[in-house]
Amino acid sequence: MKGEDDVNTARKDEEADGSGEKLLGFNSTEEQPSGPRGQDSMWRNEKYETVPLDVKGIDEDNSKGTRDSLYPQAALRKAQQGNERPKDPKLWPYFQDGLRRIDYVLTYHVQKPQSTRKLSAKSCLCFKFRREQSSPPAHEDPELAAQEQRLDYHEDDQRLRREEFEENLREMGLEMEREEGNKIPGVGFLKIHAPWEVLCREAEFMKLKMPTFKKYKVSHGSSIVEKVNMFVQKVTATLQPKVGENRVENEKYLSYPFSREKQHLFDLSDRNSFFDSKTRSSIVYEILKRTKCTRAKYIMGISSLLGSGVYTEAYPLHDGDIDGINAEANDRKILCEEWASYSIFYKYQPIGLIRKYFGEKVGLYFAWLGVYTQMLIPAAIVGVIVFLYGCVTVEDNIPSMEVCDERNNITMCPICDRVCSYWKLVTACGTARASHLFDNAATVFFAIFMALWATMFMEHWKRRQMRLNYIWDLTSFEDAEGKQKSQPRAEYEFHVMKKSLKKEKPPKEENVKLTCRDRMPAYMTIIVMMVFLICVTLAIVFGVVLYRVSIMTALHMSSTPSFRTNIRATVKTTAAIINLIIIIIMDEVYGAIARWLTIMEVPKTDKSFEERLIFKTFILKFANAFTPIVYLAFFRGRIIGRPGKYIYVMGSYRMEECAHAGCLMELCIQLCITMLGKQLIQNNLFEIGVPKLKKMLRQRKIDKKHQEELDKTLHRHEKDHFLGPFVGLNPEYMEMIIQFGMVTLFVASFPLAPLFALLNNIIEIRLDAKKFVTELRRPIAVRAKDIGIWYTLLRGLSKVAVIVNAFVISFTSDFIPRLVYQYMYSPDGTLHGFVNHTLSYFNVSHFQPGTEPTESMHLGYKVEVCRYKDYRDPPWSDTPYEFSRQFWAILAARLAFVIVFQNVVMLMSDFVDWLIPDIPKDISIQIHNERNLIVELFMKQEQGKKYRNTIGDPSPQPLRSRPSSQA
C-alpha cells in the first residue's frame, strides 16, 4: 500500500543518514547489526532519567558480544538451542513467539484502519500538509469538515506522541509487540518485555535485594521458645493454607542488593525465575515513569501520557487463568484456591504468597488486617461476656425494678408541648431494662480492657511488621519514595513549567519550584471548603434532630392508636436509618471532594499526594460517621432547659430530651445500625454488587454465544483488559479505620461492637481476596516496610478512645450518679430510692401559656405536680428550679472520674508499650547475624580473588558500564 511504502522510504532515509534506528524489539524478520558499531550506537542513544551517570569501572572491550535477547529471531534461535519450550500465549502472558514474557501492557484508542496507522512522523506530517492545502468539496458542510480535520489532527498528534515515547523505550532496551483491533474493536495493545540486561541494570539502580547462593540456619530463639513454636505449629497445622511460601523455614538465603559486577554472588542458574513477575513489572513501571515524551503536555512519564489520553490504560498482567480445563498451576490459581474462598474462612492467610504475587504494600495490608481480625477475637469474647452479665443481672437491678413497679405511681411531665400529655414512669419499663444490658458495672471494666487492648494491638502489629520486614529482606530498605523525592509528579512539573514561562527571564529549571505563595489560593480554598463541609455535616445532624422532634409531635397528634404506640422506638429507628443513608451518600461525595482539593494543592511527590489525600478524606469521613454519634452521646438532653422554661430552636421546635434511662440506649441503637449498615451495605454489598452489575452491563452489549467464543480465543492481556482497574488500598484502609473507631471510641455504650467487627472482617478478608485475584487487574508491586500514615491515625484513635470512653461512662451513663447516691445519699447503702432521687418536681401551674398539655384528665385525676429527670430544687424551696447541691456533687464526681480514668488508663497503656519491645529478640539477633555473614562473604570473595591473582588466574572481566545518557 502507498502508506506502507512511505513508511519504508522514510525508514530507509533515516537509516542512511544515521539519524534513526530500526524498530528494536518489534516482531520483525530483519535483525539488527550485532557488532561493536551497532552496539555502541544503540548504547549511545539510551536515556536514563533520574539515574546516576558516574558508573565506572567496567571494561569497554567486553561490549563486543551480541545482545540476542533484543532481537526476536536471535532470541528464538538461542531458545531452540537451549531446548526452551515456548509457552502458549493464550494461556500465559507471553509474546506471540511464546518465549518473551509480557511484563507490562499499554492500551490506546484505535480509530483508523491499521494500514493507515503505520505512517511515520515524516510521511504523516507531509500528508497532513497536503490535506490542509486542498479545499473541501463544495457539497460538504464546512463545519463538519473542520471538526473532522480537528479530530484527525488530535489523533495524529497522539500517535506522534506514542511513537516518540515508544522510541525512547526502545532506546532504554525494552522490547515491544503491537496488536491493534484484532478481537477488541477500537483498542490497541502495546506489550512490553524487559530483557535480562535491562532487568539487571534496573535492579542495580533500584537497589533491589536479591537472594545470594549463601544459606544460613535461622534460629527461632531459645530452646524453650523453639519448642513452644513447634507445638503451636502442630496444633494449628490444619489452619495453615497449603502453600509452600507459608511454611516456616529453618534456612534462609542471604540477600544483598543486586550488582552486575557481583553477579557471582547470586544463583543465576535459572535466569527466567531469578526475577519474578512482580519484580519484572515493577522494573518496567519505573522505566515508564521516568521516560520523557517532549511532545506531551507534561514532559515526564507514563502518568502524564495517561492523563492526556495518549494511552488509555497501563497495567501488568496476571500469571494465568484460575479456572477452566486448560488452566495450569500458577500463583494466581493457588491464591484463588487457598485464599480467595469463603469455605476456608477459618484458615490463616498465605501472606508470603500474597507478597510474592502482589508486592510488599498489598502484603502488609492483608497482614495488618489479619492481625487486627485475630486481636478482635478476645475483644469480642469479653464484649459478649459483658453483655451476658447485663442479661443475667437485669432481674436484680434495683433502678429498673423501681421503674417497673406500678406501686410507685410516678407521673412524668410531657415530652412535647400541647399535644403530648402526662405519662406514667412505668411505661418506660422496657427501656430501663434494656439500658441495663449496656449500662452496668461491667461497662467500666470493658472500657479499661479495650483501652489496653488497643495498645496491645498496636504493639503486636509492630512486632509482626518487624518480623515480616526480616523475612522479606526489608530491614535495611529505605522507602522508595525517599529516594524519589527529586522525581516530581507530572502535574507539579506542568505547573512549574507554566510558572517559568510567565517570567520574563526564566531561571534554570532546577531552581524553579512552587512556593507557599503560589499555593496560597489553593490553601485558602481548601480551608474554606473543609470548614464548609464540616458545617454541612453539622447541618445534616441538625436536620435529623428536627425530623425527630417533628415526627414525634406528629405521631402524638395522630388519632390512630397504632401510631401512638411505641413512638420513641419508631422515631429512634427511623432517624438512625436516615442517618445511615445520609452517611453512605456523603461518604462518596466527601471522597470525591477530598481528591479534587488534593489535586488543587499540587503536591510534589506521589507520597505527599497520598498522605494529603488520606488526611483530608479521613477528616471528612470521620466527621460524617461520628458527628451524629457524638451528638447523641454528649449533647442530646443537656441543652433542653426545664419544664416551664424550655429551649426552642427555629421558633417553635423544642429541643429533644433523652428517655428516663438516659441516652445510652439511643446511642447504642445508632451505633448498631450505623456499624451494621455501613458494613453490610456500603462495604460488602457495594463491593460485591457494583462489580457484578458492571460485568452484567458489559455482557449485555455482546451476544452470549459470541462472548463464549471470544473468551476461548482471548489472550491474557485481552482478558485482563476487561477486569476492573486497581484504585489503591486507601478505600480498604479507610473502611477499617472507621470500623476501628466504632470499636474503640464508644465501646462503653456498645460492647457487642467487637463481635460485629469480627464477623464482618472474616467475610471482608475473603471478599477482598476474591476481588484482588479475580475482579481487579494486577496492581503494581510497591515496596514498603510499614503501613505509613495509617499507623499514625490508629495510634491517635487509640489515645482519643480513652478520653471519649471516660466521658461516655461519666456523662452519658448513670454509673457516676449511682455511685454518688449509693455512698453519699442512700440511707442503707443500696440503690433503693435512686429513681426518686434523680427526679425533680414541677408545679404544672408554672407552664408557659400555650405550652400546657391539652389533655390533662386522661389519667383519671387532675395533675398538680409532675416529675422530670434533673437535679433541681423543688418549686416550694427558696430557690425554685435552680440546680441543687446533688447536681454539683455529681458534676464534681464526673469530672474527677474523667481525670482519674484517663490518667490511669493511659499510664497502664504506656507501661504495656514500654514492657513489650518493638523488635522481637530473635529477629534482632538474626539481623545482626546477617550483617556479619555479609561481611564474611565479602571477605571470602576478596581472599579468593587474591589467591587467583597469585596463581596467575585472572578474575573474570566485569560487565560493561552503562553509557552516559544524553539530554
PDB file of N, CA and C in Angstrom, residues 379-458:
ATOM      1  N   ALA A 379     -11.373  -9.496  72.215  1.00  0.00           N
ATOM      2  CA  ALA A 379     -12.255  -8.354  72.481  1.00  0.00           C
ATOM      3  C   ALA A 379     -13.717  -8.740  72.318  1.00  0.00           C
ATOM      4  N   ALA A 380     -14.030  -9.534  71.277  1.00  0.00           N
ATOM      5  CA  ALA A 380     -15.412  -9.963  71.065  1.00  0.00           C
ATOM      6  C   ALA A 380     -15.874 -10.886  72.187  1.00  0.00           C
ATOM      7  N   ILE A 381     -14.996 -11.773  72.649  1.00  0.00           N
ATOM      8  CA  ILE A 381     -15.370 -12.686  73.735  1.00  0.00           C
ATOM      9  C   ILE A 381     -15.682 -11.913  75.011  1.00  0.00           C
ATOM     10  N   VAL A 382     -14.819 -10.964  75.365  1.00  0.00           N
ATOM     11  CA  VAL A 382     -15.054 -10.169  76.565  1.00  0.00           C
ATOM     12  C   VAL A 382     -16.313  -9.320  76.405  1.00  0.00           C
ATOM     13  N   GLY A 383     -16.538  -8.754  75.209  1.00  0.00           N
ATOM     14  CA  GLY A 383     -17.746  -7.961  74.981  1.00  0.00           C
ATOM     15  C   GLY A 383     -19.009  -8.781  75.137  1.00  0.00           C
ATOM     16  N   VAL A 384     -19.003 -10.014  74.635  1.00  0.00           N
ATOM     17  CA  VAL A 384     -20.162 -10.892  74.798  1.00  0.00           C
ATOM     18  C   VAL A 384     -20.384 -11.225  76.274  1.00  0.00           C
ATOM     19  N   ILE A 385     -19.291 -11.443  77.021  1.00  0.00           N
ATOM     20  CA  ILE A 385     -19.424 -11.730  78.455  1.00  0.00           C
ATOM     21  C   ILE A 385     -20.035 -10.540  79.191  1.00  0.00           C
ATOM     22  N   VAL A 386     -19.598  -9.324  78.837  1.00  0.00           N
ATOM     23  CA  VAL A 386     -20.168  -8.125  79.469  1.00  0.00           C
ATOM     24  C   VAL A 386     -21.658  -8.018  79.153  1.00  0.00           C
ATOM     25  N   PHE A 387     -22.015  -8.289  77.901  1.00  0.00           N
ATOM     26  CA  PHE A 387     -23.427  -8.227  77.513  1.00  0.00           C
ATOM     27  C   PHE A 387     -24.240  -9.289  78.251  1.00  0.00           C
ATOM     28  N   LEU A 388     -23.703 -10.510  78.350  1.00  0.00           N
ATOM     29  CA  LEU A 388     -24.409 -11.576  79.071  1.00  0.00           C
ATOM     30  C   LEU A 388     -24.522 -11.260  80.556  1.00  0.00           C
ATOM     31  N   TYR A 389     -23.510 -10.604  81.110  1.00  0.00           N
ATOM     32  CA  TYR A 389     -23.596 -10.179  82.508  1.00  0.00           C
ATOM     33  C   TYR A 389     -24.774  -9.225  82.709  1.00  0.00           C
ATOM     34  N   GLY A 390     -24.972  -8.320  81.772  1.00  0.00           N
ATOM     35  CA  GLY A 390     -26.134  -7.438  81.859  1.00  0.00           C
ATOM     36  C   GLY A 390     -27.440  -8.189  81.749  1.00  0.00           C
ATOM     37  N   CYS A 391     -27.477  -9.213  80.892  1.00  0.00           N
ATOM     38  CA  CYS A 391     -28.706 -10.006  80.754  1.00  0.00           C
ATOM     39  C   CYS A 391     -29.013 -10.787  82.033  1.00  0.00           C
ATOM     40  N   VAL A 392     -27.961 -11.317  82.652  1.00  0.00           N
ATOM     41  CA  VAL A 392     -28.165 -12.132  83.849  1.00  0.00           C
ATOM     42  C   VAL A 392     -28.603 -11.282  85.028  1.00  0.00           C
ATOM     43  N   THR A 393     -28.047 -10.084  85.162  1.00  0.00           N
ATOM     44  CA  THR A 393     -28.309  -9.246  86.337  1.00  0.00           C
ATOM     45  C   THR A 393     -29.462  -8.272  86.148  1.00  0.00           C
ATOM     46  N   VAL A 394     -30.166  -8.334  85.007  1.00  0.00           N
ATOM     47  CA  VAL A 394     -31.230  -7.364  84.785  1.00  0.00           C
ATOM     48  C   VAL A 394     -32.374  -7.562  85.781  1.00  0.00           C
ATOM     49  N   GLU A 395     -32.630  -8.797  86.215  1.00  0.00           N
ATOM     50  CA  GLU A 395     -33.713  -9.037  87.158  1.00  0.00           C
ATOM     51  C   GLU A 395     -33.374  -8.539  88.558  1.00  0.00           C
ATOM     52  N   ASP A 396     -32.079  -8.391  88.845  1.00  0.00           N
ATOM     53  CA  ASP A 396     -31.663  -7.935  90.168  1.00  0.00           C
ATOM     54  C   ASP A 396     -31.312  -6.455  90.191  1.00  0.00           C
ATOM     55  N   ASN A 397     -31.515  -5.769  89.086  1.00  0.00           N
ATOM     56  CA  ASN A 397     -31.163  -4.359  89.023  1.00  0.00           C
ATOM     57  C   ASN A 397     -32.248  -3.526  89.718  1.00  0.00           C
ATOM     58  N   ILE A 398     -31.877  -2.863  90.794  1.00  0.00           N
ATOM     59  CA  ILE A 398     -32.858  -2.126  91.615  1.00  0.00           C
ATOM     60  C   ILE A 398     -33.463  -0.945  90.865  1.00  0.00           C
ATOM     61  N   PRO A 399     -32.690  -0.086  90.176  1.00  0.00           N
ATOM     62  CA  PRO A 399     -33.316   1.045  89.478  1.00  0.00           C
ATOM     63  C   PRO A 399     -34.367   0.614  88.455  1.00  0.00           C
ATOM     64  N   SER A 400     -34.079  -0.420  87.637  1.00  0.00           N
ATOM     65  CA  SER A 400     -35.076  -0.852  86.652  1.00  0.00           C
ATOM     66  C   SER A 400     -36.285  -1.482  87.342  1.00  0.00           C
ATOM     67  N   MET A 401     -36.078  -2.151  88.475  1.00  0.00           N
ATOM     68  CA  MET A 401     -37.209  -2.705  89.223  1.00  0.00           C
ATOM     69  C   MET A 401     -38.105  -1.594  89.752  1.00  0.00           C
ATOM     70  N   GLU A 402     -37.511  -0.481  90.204  1.00  0.00           N
ATOM     71  CA  GLU A 402     -38.312   0.644  90.691  1.00  0.00           C
ATOM     72  C   GLU A 402     -39.082   1.305  89.566  1.00  0.00           C
ATOM     73  N   VAL A 403     -38.476   1.406  88.381  1.00  0.00           N
ATOM     74  CA  VAL A 403     -39.185   1.986  87.244  1.00  0.00           C
ATOM     75  C   VAL A 403     -40.374   1.114  86.862  1.00  0.00           C
ATOM     76  N   CYS A 404     -40.212  -0.198  86.923  1.00  0.00           N
ATOM     77  CA  CYS A 404     -41.267  -1.117  86.509  1.00  0.00           C
ATOM     78  C   CYS A 404     -42.314  -1.369  87.611  1.00  0.00           C
ATOM     79  N   ASP A 405     -42.106  -0.848  88.809  1.00  0.00           N
ATOM     80  CA  ASP A 405     -43.033  -1.060  89.919  1.00  0.00           C
ATOM     81  C   ASP A 405     -44.211  -0.100  89.785  1.00  0.00           C
ATOM     82  N   GLU A 406     -45.403  -0.643  89.536  1.00  0.00           N
ATOM     83  CA  GLU A 406     -46.593   0.204  89.352  1.00  0.00           C
ATOM     84  C   GLU A 406     -47.030   0.880  90.640  1.00  0.00           C
ATOM     85  N   ARG A 407     -46.578   0.377  91.767  1.00  0.00           N
ATOM     86  CA  ARG A 407     -46.991   0.977  93.031  1.00  0.00           C
ATOM     87  C   ARG A 407     -46.390   2.361  93.243  1.00  0.00           C
ATOM     88  N   ASN A 408     -45.326   2.665  92.550  1.00  0.00           N
ATOM     89  CA  ASN A 408     -44.713   3.991  92.728  1.00  0.00           C
ATOM     90  C   ASN A 408     -45.610   5.106  92.206  1.00  0.00           C
ATOM     91  N   ASN A 409     -46.359   4.840  91.111  1.00  0.00           N
ATOM     92  CA  ASN A 409     -47.348   5.791  90.600  1.00  0.00           C
ATOM     93  C   ASN A 409     -46.729   7.177  90.393  1.00  0.00           C
ATOM     94  N   ILE A 410     -45.610   7.235  89.647  1.00  0.00           N
ATOM     95  CA  ILE A 410     -44.916   8.497  89.377  1.00  0.00           C
ATOM     96  C   ILE A 410     -45.427   9.057  88.059  1.00  0.00           C
ATOM     97  N   THR A 411     -45.915  10.314  88.101  1.00  0.00           N
ATOM     98  CA  THR A 411     -46.429  10.996  86.910  1.00  0.00           C
ATOM     99  C   THR A 411     -45.333  11.891  86.355  1.00  0.00           C
ATOM    100  N   MET A 412     -45.002  11.712  85.073  1.00  0.00           N
ATOM    101  CA  MET A 412     -43.918  12.461  84.420  1.00  0.00           C
ATOM    102  C   MET A 412     -44.485  13.603  83.598  1.00  0.00           C
ATOM    103  N   CYS A 413     -43.687  14.641  83.425  1.00  0.00           N
ATOM    104  CA  CYS A 413     -44.081  15.809  82.632  1.00  0.00           C
ATOM    105  C   CYS A 413     -44.110  15.459  81.152  1.00  0.00           C
ATOM    106  N   PRO A 414     -44.890  16.180  80.352  1.00  0.00           N
ATOM    107  CA  PRO A 414     -44.997  15.882  78.911  1.00  0.00           C
ATOM    108  C   PRO A 414     -43.641  16.044  78.211  1.00  0.00           C
ATOM    109  N   ILE A 415     -43.440  15.255  77.154  1.00  0.00           N
ATOM    110  CA  ILE A 415     -42.173  15.319  76.417  1.00  0.00           C
ATOM    111  C   ILE A 415     -42.260  16.271  75.233  1.00  0.00           C
ATOM    112  N   CYS A 416     -43.428  16.855  74.970  1.00  0.00           N
ATOM    113  CA  CYS A 416     -43.566  17.895  73.961  1.00  0.00           C
ATOM    114  C   CYS A 416     -44.700  18.819  74.386  1.00  0.00           C
ATOM    115  N   ASP A 417     -44.833  19.962  73.720  1.00  0.00           N
ATOM    116  CA  ASP A 417     -45.821  20.973  74.104  1.00  0.00           C
ATOM    117  C   ASP A 417     -47.192  20.625  73.539  1.00  0.00           C
ATOM    118  N   ARG A 418     -48.232  20.937  74.343  1.00  0.00           N
ATOM    119  CA  ARG A 418     -49.642  20.894  73.990  1.00  0.00           C
ATOM    120  C   ARG A 418     -50.132  19.494  73.624  1.00  0.00           C
ATOM    121  N   VAL A 419     -49.657  18.903  72.511  1.00  0.00           N
ATOM    122  CA  VAL A 419     -50.228  17.645  72.043  1.00  0.00           C
ATOM    123  C   VAL A 419     -49.800  16.465  72.906  1.00  0.00           C
ATOM    124  N   CYS A 420     -48.676  16.572  73.607  1.00  0.00           N
ATOM    125  CA  CYS A 420     -48.231  15.486  74.474  1.00  0.00           C
ATOM    126  C   CYS A 420     -48.838  15.667  75.862  1.00  0.00           C
ATOM    127  N   SER A 421     -49.202  14.564  76.457  1.00  0.00           N
ATOM    128  CA  SER A 421     -49.841  14.618  77.769  1.00  0.00           C
ATOM    129  C   SER A 421     -48.908  14.032  78.818  1.00  0.00           C
ATOM    130  N   TYR A 422     -49.355  14.054  80.073  1.00  0.00           N
ATOM    131  CA  TYR A 422     -48.595  13.435  81.154  1.00  0.00           C
ATOM    132  C   TYR A 422     -48.561  11.920  80.954  1.00  0.00           C
ATOM    133  N   TRP A 423     -47.511  11.290  81.463  1.00  0.00           N
ATOM    134  CA  TRP A 423     -47.352   9.853  81.276  1.00  0.00           C
ATOM    135  C   TRP A 423     -46.779   9.224  82.536  1.00  0.00           C
ATOM    136  N   LYS A 424     -47.035   7.940  82.689  1.00  0.00           N
ATOM    137  CA  LYS A 424     -46.583   7.197  83.845  1.00  0.00           C
ATOM    138  C   LYS A 424     -45.160   6.676  83.618  1.00  0.00           C
ATOM    139  N   LEU A 425     -44.339   6.738  84.653  1.00  0.00           N
ATOM    140  CA  LEU A 425     -42.964   6.263  84.556  1.00  0.00           C
ATOM    141  C   LEU A 425     -42.903   4.767  84.275  1.00  0.00           C
ATOM    142  N   VAL A 426     -43.919   4.035  84.685  1.00  0.00           N
ATOM    143  CA  VAL A 426     -43.902   2.596  84.492  1.00  0.00           C
ATOM    144  C   VAL A 426     -43.918   2.224  83.012  1.00  0.00           C
ATOM    145  N   THR A 427     -44.377   3.138  82.150  1.00  0.00           N
ATOM    146  CA  THR A 427     -44.379   2.848  80.712  1.00  0.00           C
ATOM    147  C   THR A 427     -42.977   2.774  80.127  1.00  0.00           C
ATOM    148  N   ALA A 428     -41.974   3.290  80.848  1.00  0.00           N
ATOM    149  CA  ALA A 428     -40.577   3.226  80.399  1.00  0.00           C
ATOM    150  C   ALA A 428     -39.867   1.996  80.936  1.00  0.00           C
ATOM    151  N   CYS A 429     -40.626   1.008  81.392  1.00  0.00           N
ATOM    152  CA  CYS A 429     -40.027  -0.186  81.997  1.00  0.00           C
ATOM    153  C   CYS A 429     -39.134  -0.926  81.005  1.00  0.00           C
ATOM    154  N   GLY A 430     -39.628  -1.129  79.781  1.00  0.00           N
ATOM    155  CA  GLY A 430     -38.842  -1.863  78.792  1.00  0.00           C
ATOM    156  C   GLY A 430     -37.531  -1.173  78.456  1.00  0.00           C
ATOM    157  N   THR A 431     -37.567   0.155  78.308  1.00  0.00           N
ATOM    158  CA  THR A 431     -36.341   0.909  78.012  1.00  0.00           C
ATOM    159  C   THR A 431     -35.345   0.828  79.152  1.00  0.00           C
ATOM    160  N   ALA A 432     -35.847   0.900  80.388  1.00  0.00           N
ATOM    161  CA  ALA A 432     -34.958   0.830  81.551  1.00  0.00           C
ATOM    162  C   ALA A 432     -34.276  -0.530  81.645  1.00  0.00           C
ATOM    163  N   ARG A 433     -35.015  -1.598  81.387  1.00  0.00           N
ATOM    164  CA  ARG A 433     -34.417  -2.928  81.445  1.00  0.00           C
ATOM    165  C   ARG A 433     -33.411  -3.128  80.307  1.00  0.00           C
ATOM    166  N   ALA A 434     -33.730  -2.615  79.127  1.00  0.00           N
ATOM    167  CA  ALA A 434     -32.801  -2.747  78.004  1.00  0.00           C
ATOM    168  C   ALA A 434     -31.526  -1.937  78.226  1.00  0.00           C
ATOM    169  N   SER A 435     -31.647  -0.779  78.862  1.00  0.00           N
ATOM    170  CA  SER A 435     -30.467   0.051  79.109  1.00  0.00           C
ATOM    171  C   SER A 435     -29.490  -0.635  80.047  1.00  0.00           C
ATOM    172  N   HIS A 436     -30.015  -1.443  80.952  1.00  0.00           N
ATOM    173  CA  HIS A 436     -29.117  -2.123  81.891  1.00  0.00           C
ATOM    174  C   HIS A 436     -28.201  -3.121  81.175  1.00  0.00           C
ATOM    175  N   LEU A 437     -28.615  -3.602  80.016  1.00  0.00           N
ATOM    176  CA  LEU A 437     -27.767  -4.537  79.279  1.00  0.00           C
ATOM    177  C   LEU A 437     -26.447  -3.901  78.882  1.00  0.00           C
ATOM    178  N   PHE A 438     -26.444  -2.579  78.668  1.00  0.00           N
ATOM    179  CA  PHE A 438     -25.238  -1.888  78.231  1.00  0.00           C
ATOM    180  C   PHE A 438     -24.705  -0.914  79.275  1.00  0.00           C
ATOM    181  N   ASP A 439     -25.500  -0.602  80.277  1.00  0.00           N
ATOM    182  CA  ASP A 439     -25.092   0.354  81.304  1.00  0.00           C
ATOM    183  C   ASP A 439     -25.092  -0.358  82.648  1.00  0.00           C
ATOM    184  N   ASN A 440     -23.973  -1.038  82.921  1.00  0.00           N
ATOM    185  CA  ASN A 440     -23.849  -1.742  84.183  1.00  0.00           C
ATOM    186  C   ASN A 440     -22.414  -1.615  84.687  1.00  0.00           C
ATOM    187  N   ALA A 441     -22.139  -2.261  85.806  1.00  0.00           N
ATOM    188  CA  ALA A 441     -20.814  -2.122  86.418  1.00  0.00           C
ATOM    189  C   ALA A 441     -19.709  -2.693  85.532  1.00  0.00           C
ATOM    190  N   ALA A 442     -20.026  -3.692  84.697  1.00  0.00           N
ATOM    191  CA  ALA A 442     -19.006  -4.296  83.834  1.00  0.00           C
ATOM    192  C   ALA A 442     -18.579  -3.378  82.703  1.00  0.00           C
ATOM    193  N   THR A 443     -19.368  -2.324  82.427  1.00  0.00           N
ATOM    194  CA  THR A 443     -19.039  -1.418  81.337  1.00  0.00           C
ATOM    195  C   THR A 443     -17.704  -0.728  81.577  1.00  0.00           C
ATOM    196  N   VAL A 444     -17.456  -0.308  82.831  1.00  0.00           N
ATOM    197  CA  VAL A 444     -16.206   0.373  83.154  1.00  0.00           C
ATOM    198  C   VAL A 444     -15.031  -0.565  82.948  1.00  0.00           C
ATOM    199  N   PHE A 445     -15.168  -1.794  83.392  1.00  0.00           N
ATOM    200  CA  PHE A 445     -14.105  -2.770  83.186  1.00  0.00           C
ATOM    201  C   PHE A 445     -13.841  -2.974  81.696  1.00  0.00           C
ATOM    202  N   PHE A 446     -14.924  -3.049  80.902  1.00  0.00           N
ATOM    203  CA  PHE A 446     -14.741  -3.288  79.467  1.00  0.00           C
ATOM    204  C   PHE A 446     -14.064  -2.098  78.788  1.00  0.00           C
ATOM    205  N   ALA A 447     -14.388  -0.887  79.220  1.00  0.00           N
ATOM    206  CA  ALA A 447     -13.728   0.287  78.645  1.00  0.00           C
ATOM    207  C   ALA A 447     -12.226   0.269  78.941  1.00  0.00           C
ATOM    208  N   ILE A 448     -11.855  -0.084  80.166  1.00  0.00           N
ATOM    209  CA  ILE A 448     -10.429  -0.190  80.511  1.00  0.00           C
ATOM    210  C   ILE A 448      -9.773  -1.297  79.698  1.00  0.00           C
ATOM    211  N   PHE A 449     -10.459  -2.425  79.588  1.00  0.00           N
ATOM    212  CA  PHE A 449      -9.920  -3.543  78.816  1.00  0.00           C
ATOM    213  C   PHE A 449      -9.674  -3.152  77.366  1.00  0.00           C
ATOM    214  N   MET A 450     -10.625  -2.425  76.738  1.00  0.00           N
ATOM    215  CA  MET A 450     -10.471  -2.069  75.331  1.00  0.00           C
ATOM    216  C   MET A 450      -9.356  -1.052  75.131  1.00  0.00           C
ATOM    217  N   ALA A 451      -9.123  -0.181  76.117  1.00  0.00           N
ATOM    218  CA  ALA A 451      -8.001   0.747  76.009  1.00  0.00           C
ATOM    219  C   ALA A 451      -6.674  -0.010  76.009  1.00  0.00           C
ATOM    220  N   LEU A 452      -6.547  -0.979  76.909  1.00  0.00           N
ATOM    221  CA  LEU A 452      -5.339  -1.804  76.933  1.00  0.00           C
ATOM    222  C   LEU A 452      -5.272  -2.702  75.693  1.00  0.00           C
ATOM    223  N   TRP A 453      -6.429  -3.151  75.223  1.00  0.00           N
ATOM    224  CA  TRP A 453      -6.468  -3.975  74.004  1.00  0.00           C
ATOM    225  C   TRP A 453      -5.917  -3.209  72.811  1.00  0.00           C
ATOM    226  N   ALA A 454      -6.290  -1.930  72.683  1.00  0.00           N
ATOM    227  CA  ALA A 454      -5.790  -1.123  71.562  1.00  0.00           C
ATOM    228  C   ALA A 454      -4.273  -1.005  71.617  1.00  0.00           C
ATOM    229  N   THR A 455      -3.727  -0.819  72.824  1.00  0.00           N
ATOM    230  CA  THR A 455      -2.271  -0.741  72.960  1.00  0.00           C
ATOM    231  C   THR A 455      -1.615  -2.068  72.612  1.00  0.00           C
ATOM    232  N   MET A 456      -2.196  -3.166  73.090  1.00  0.00           N
ATOM    233  CA  MET A 456      -1.652  -4.480  72.766  1.00  0.00           C
ATOM    234  C   MET A 456      -1.707  -4.741  71.260  1.00  0.00           C
ATOM    235  N   PHE A 457      -2.778  -4.319  70.620  1.00  0.00           N
ATOM    236  CA  PHE A 457      -2.898  -4.500  69.178  1.00  0.00           C
ATOM    237  C   PHE A 457      -1.803  -3.745  68.434  1.00  0.00           C
ATOM    238  N   MET A 458      -1.559  -2.490  68.819  1.00  0.00           N
ATOM    239  CA  MET A 458      -0.526  -1.706  68.159  1.00  0.00           C
ATOM    240  C   MET A 458       0.854  -2.323  68.364  1.00  0.00           C
TER     241      MET A 458
END
